[in-house]
mmCIF file of C-alpha atoms in Angstrom:
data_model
loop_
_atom_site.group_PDB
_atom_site.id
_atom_site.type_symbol
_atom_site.label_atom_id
_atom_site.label_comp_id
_atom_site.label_asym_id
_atom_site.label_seq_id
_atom_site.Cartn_x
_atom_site.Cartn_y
_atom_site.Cartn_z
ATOM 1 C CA UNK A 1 -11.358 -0.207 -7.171
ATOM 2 C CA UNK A 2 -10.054 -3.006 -9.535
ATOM 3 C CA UNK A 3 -12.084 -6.139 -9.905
ATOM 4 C CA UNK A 4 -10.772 -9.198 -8.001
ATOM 5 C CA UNK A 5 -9.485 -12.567 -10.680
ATOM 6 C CA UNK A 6 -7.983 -10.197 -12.765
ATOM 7 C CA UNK A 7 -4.069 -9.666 -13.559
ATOM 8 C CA UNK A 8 -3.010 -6.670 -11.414
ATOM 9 C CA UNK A 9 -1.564 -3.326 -13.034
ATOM 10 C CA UNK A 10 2.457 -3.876 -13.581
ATOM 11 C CA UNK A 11 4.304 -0.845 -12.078
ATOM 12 C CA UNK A 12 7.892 0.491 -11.895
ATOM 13 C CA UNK A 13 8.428 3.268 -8.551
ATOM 14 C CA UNK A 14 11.516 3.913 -6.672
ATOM 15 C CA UNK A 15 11.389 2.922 -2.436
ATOM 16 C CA UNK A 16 12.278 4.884 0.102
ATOM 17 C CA UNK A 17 15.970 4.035 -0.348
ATOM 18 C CA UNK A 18 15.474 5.506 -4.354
ATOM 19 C CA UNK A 19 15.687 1.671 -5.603
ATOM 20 C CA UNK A 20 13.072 0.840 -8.421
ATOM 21 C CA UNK A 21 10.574 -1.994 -7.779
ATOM 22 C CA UNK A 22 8.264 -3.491 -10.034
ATOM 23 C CA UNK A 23 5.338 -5.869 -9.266
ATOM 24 C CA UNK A 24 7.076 -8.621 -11.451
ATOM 25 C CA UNK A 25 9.977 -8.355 -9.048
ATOM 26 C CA UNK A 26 7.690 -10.300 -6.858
ATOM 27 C CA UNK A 27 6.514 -13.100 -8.834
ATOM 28 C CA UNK A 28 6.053 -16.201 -6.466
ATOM 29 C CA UNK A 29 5.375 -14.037 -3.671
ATOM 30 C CA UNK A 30 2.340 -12.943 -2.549
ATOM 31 C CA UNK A 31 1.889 -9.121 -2.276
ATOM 32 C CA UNK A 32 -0.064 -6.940 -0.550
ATOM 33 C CA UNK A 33 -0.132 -3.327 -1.887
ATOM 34 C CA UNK A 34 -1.778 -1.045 0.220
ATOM 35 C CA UNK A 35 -2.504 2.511 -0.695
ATOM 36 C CA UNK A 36 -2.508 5.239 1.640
ATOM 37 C CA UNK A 37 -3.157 9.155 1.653
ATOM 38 C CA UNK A 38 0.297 10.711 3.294
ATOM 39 C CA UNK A 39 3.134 9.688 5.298
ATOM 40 C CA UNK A 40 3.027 11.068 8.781
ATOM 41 C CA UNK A 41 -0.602 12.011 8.985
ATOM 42 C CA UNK A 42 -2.246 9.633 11.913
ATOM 43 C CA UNK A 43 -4.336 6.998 10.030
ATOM 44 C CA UNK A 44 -1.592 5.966 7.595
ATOM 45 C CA UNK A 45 1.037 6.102 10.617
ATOM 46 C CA UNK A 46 -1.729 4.123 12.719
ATOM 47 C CA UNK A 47 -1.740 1.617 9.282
ATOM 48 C CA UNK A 48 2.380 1.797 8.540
ATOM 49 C CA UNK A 49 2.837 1.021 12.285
ATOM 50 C CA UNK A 50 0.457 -1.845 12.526
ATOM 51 C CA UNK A 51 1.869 -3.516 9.552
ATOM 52 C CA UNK A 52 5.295 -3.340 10.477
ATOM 53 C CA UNK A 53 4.058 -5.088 13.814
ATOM 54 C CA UNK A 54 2.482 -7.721 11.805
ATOM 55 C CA UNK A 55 5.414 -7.732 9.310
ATOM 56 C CA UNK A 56 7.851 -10.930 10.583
ATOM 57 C CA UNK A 57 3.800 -12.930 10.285
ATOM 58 C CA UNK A 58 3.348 -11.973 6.499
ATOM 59 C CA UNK A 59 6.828 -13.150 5.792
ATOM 60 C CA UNK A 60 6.023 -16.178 7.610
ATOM 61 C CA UNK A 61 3.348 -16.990 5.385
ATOM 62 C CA UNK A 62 5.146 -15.775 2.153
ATOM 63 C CA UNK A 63 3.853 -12.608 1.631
ATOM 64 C CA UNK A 64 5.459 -8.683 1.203
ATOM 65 C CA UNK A 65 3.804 -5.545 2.237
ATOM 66 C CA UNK A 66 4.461 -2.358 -0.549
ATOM 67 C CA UNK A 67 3.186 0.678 0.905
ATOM 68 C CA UNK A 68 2.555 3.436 -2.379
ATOM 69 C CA UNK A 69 1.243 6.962 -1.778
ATOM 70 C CA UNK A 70 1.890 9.814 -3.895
ATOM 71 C CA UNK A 71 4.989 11.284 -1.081
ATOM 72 C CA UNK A 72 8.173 11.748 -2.254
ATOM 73 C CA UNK A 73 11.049 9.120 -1.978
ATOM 74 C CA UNK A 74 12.648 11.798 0.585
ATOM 75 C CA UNK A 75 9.219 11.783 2.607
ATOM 76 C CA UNK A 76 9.301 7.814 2.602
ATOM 77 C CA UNK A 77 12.706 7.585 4.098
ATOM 78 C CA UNK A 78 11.978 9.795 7.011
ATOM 79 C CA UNK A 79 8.686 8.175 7.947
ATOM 80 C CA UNK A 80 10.557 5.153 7.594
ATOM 81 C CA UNK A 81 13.020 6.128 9.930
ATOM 82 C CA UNK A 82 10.812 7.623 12.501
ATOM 83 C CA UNK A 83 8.672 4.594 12.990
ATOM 84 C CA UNK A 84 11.167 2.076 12.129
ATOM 85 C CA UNK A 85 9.283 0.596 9.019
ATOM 86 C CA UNK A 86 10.533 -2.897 8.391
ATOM 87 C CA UNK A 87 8.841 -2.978 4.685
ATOM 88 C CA UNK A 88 8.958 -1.355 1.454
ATOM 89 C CA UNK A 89 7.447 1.913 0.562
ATOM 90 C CA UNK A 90 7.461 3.108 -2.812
ATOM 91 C CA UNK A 91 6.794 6.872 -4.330
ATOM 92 C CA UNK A 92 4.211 7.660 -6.865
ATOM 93 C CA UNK A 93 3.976 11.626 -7.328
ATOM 94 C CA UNK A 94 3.120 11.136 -11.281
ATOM 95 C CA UNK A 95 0.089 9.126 -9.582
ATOM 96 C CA UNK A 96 0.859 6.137 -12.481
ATOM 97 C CA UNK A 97 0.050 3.219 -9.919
ATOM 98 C CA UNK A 98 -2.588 4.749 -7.866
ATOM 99 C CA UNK A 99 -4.662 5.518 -11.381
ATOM 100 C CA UNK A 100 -3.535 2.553 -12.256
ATOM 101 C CA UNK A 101 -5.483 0.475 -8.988
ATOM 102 C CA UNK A 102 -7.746 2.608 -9.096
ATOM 103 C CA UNK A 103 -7.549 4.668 -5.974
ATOM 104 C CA UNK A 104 -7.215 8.302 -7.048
ATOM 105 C CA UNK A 105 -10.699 9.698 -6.441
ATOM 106 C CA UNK A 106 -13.056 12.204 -5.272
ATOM 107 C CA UNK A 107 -13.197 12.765 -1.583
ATOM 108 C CA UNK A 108 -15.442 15.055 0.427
ATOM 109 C CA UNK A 109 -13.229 16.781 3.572
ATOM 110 C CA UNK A 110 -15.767 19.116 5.107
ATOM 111 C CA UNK A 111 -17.766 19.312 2.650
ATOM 112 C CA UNK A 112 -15.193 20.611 0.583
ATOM 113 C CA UNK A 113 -14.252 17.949 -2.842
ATOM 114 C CA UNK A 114 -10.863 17.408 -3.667
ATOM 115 C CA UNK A 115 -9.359 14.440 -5.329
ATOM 116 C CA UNK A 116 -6.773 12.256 -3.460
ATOM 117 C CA UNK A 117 -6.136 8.543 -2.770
ATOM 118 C CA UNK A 118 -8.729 6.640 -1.019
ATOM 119 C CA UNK A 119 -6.928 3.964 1.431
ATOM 120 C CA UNK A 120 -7.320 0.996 -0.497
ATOM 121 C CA UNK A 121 -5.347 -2.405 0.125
ATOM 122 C CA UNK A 122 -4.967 -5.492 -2.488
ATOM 123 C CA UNK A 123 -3.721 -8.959 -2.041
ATOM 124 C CA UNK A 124 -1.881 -10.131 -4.905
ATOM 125 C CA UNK A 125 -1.615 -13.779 -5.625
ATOM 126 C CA UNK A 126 2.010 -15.469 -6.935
ATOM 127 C CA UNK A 127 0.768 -15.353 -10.329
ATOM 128 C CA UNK A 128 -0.039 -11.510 -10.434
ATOM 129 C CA UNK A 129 -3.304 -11.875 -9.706
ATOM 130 C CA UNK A 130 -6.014 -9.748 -7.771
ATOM 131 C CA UNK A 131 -6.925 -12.372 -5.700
ATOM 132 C CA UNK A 132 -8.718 -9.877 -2.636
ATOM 133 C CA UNK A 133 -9.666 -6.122 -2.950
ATOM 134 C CA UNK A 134 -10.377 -3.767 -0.150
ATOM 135 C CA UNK A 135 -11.460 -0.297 -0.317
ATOM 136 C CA UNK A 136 -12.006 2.931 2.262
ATOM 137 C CA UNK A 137 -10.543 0.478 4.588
ATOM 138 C CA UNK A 138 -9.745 1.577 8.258
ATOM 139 C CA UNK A 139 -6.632 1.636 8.619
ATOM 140 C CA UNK A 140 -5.832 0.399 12.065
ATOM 141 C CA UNK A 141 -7.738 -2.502 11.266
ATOM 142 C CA UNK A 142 -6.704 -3.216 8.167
ATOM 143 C CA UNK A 143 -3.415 -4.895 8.532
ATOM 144 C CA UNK A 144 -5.150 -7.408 11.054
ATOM 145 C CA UNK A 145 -7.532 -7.918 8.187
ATOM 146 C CA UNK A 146 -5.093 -8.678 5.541
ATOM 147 C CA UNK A 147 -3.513 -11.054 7.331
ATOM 148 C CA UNK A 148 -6.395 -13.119 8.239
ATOM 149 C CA UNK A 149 -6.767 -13.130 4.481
ATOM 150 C CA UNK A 150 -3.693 -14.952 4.075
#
């Protein structure tokens, strides 16, 4: 997980809609970039769902949610569409942004080790900033969490 006060990996990934986004995009906004294993698996829909609940609050207080896992662009629209997803998710299959944050580690499933993305969630200040860093989060909880933070 990347340290908190430091300037927060730049990226370039296409949404669920294929458009690119890049953190710089977002300049003045706050952003909070969660990471998350898979689309349609039940802790990242339990996560996606809660945020998009939370989702007119965060724009309230100036913030945007980016959702990144390593799905494809084609996998992103559909979870979109079946949970009705108000925010941005953005595909990272060459893994360039989730090596970049730090998030692509070992993971023991039943005893058995196999490397993946460990649901991690960072709040990014106007500037580019880290300014909070969250790791193994739970993912229910977590949107909650990161809005308190704002």
């Amino acid at each position: 997980m990347l340290s908190v006060g430091i300037p927060a990996p730049s990226f370039s990934l296409p949404d669920q809609n294929g458009q690119m986004h890049a953190l710089e995009d977002y300049r003045g906004k706050k952003v909070i970039l969660y990471f998350y294993p898979k689309d349609n698996t039940a802790g990242c829909t339990k996560q996606a769902c809660a945020f998009g609940e939370l989702y007119p609050q965060f724009m309230e207080k100036g913030a945007v949610v980016l959702g990144v896992s390593k799905d494809s662009v084609a996998s992103h629209k559909k979870f979109e569409e079946k949970y009705g997803l108000p925010f941005t998710l953005l595909s990272d299959p060459e893994l360039a942004a989730i090596q970049a944050y730090d998030v692509w580690q070992e993971k023991n499933m039943y005893g058995k080790k196999t490397m993946g993305v460990v649901r991690t969630t960072y709040l990014i200040d106007e500037q580019g900033v880290i300014q909070r860093a969250f790791g193994k989060v739970k993912a229910a909880e977590n949107p909650r969490q990161m809005l308190d933070c704002l």
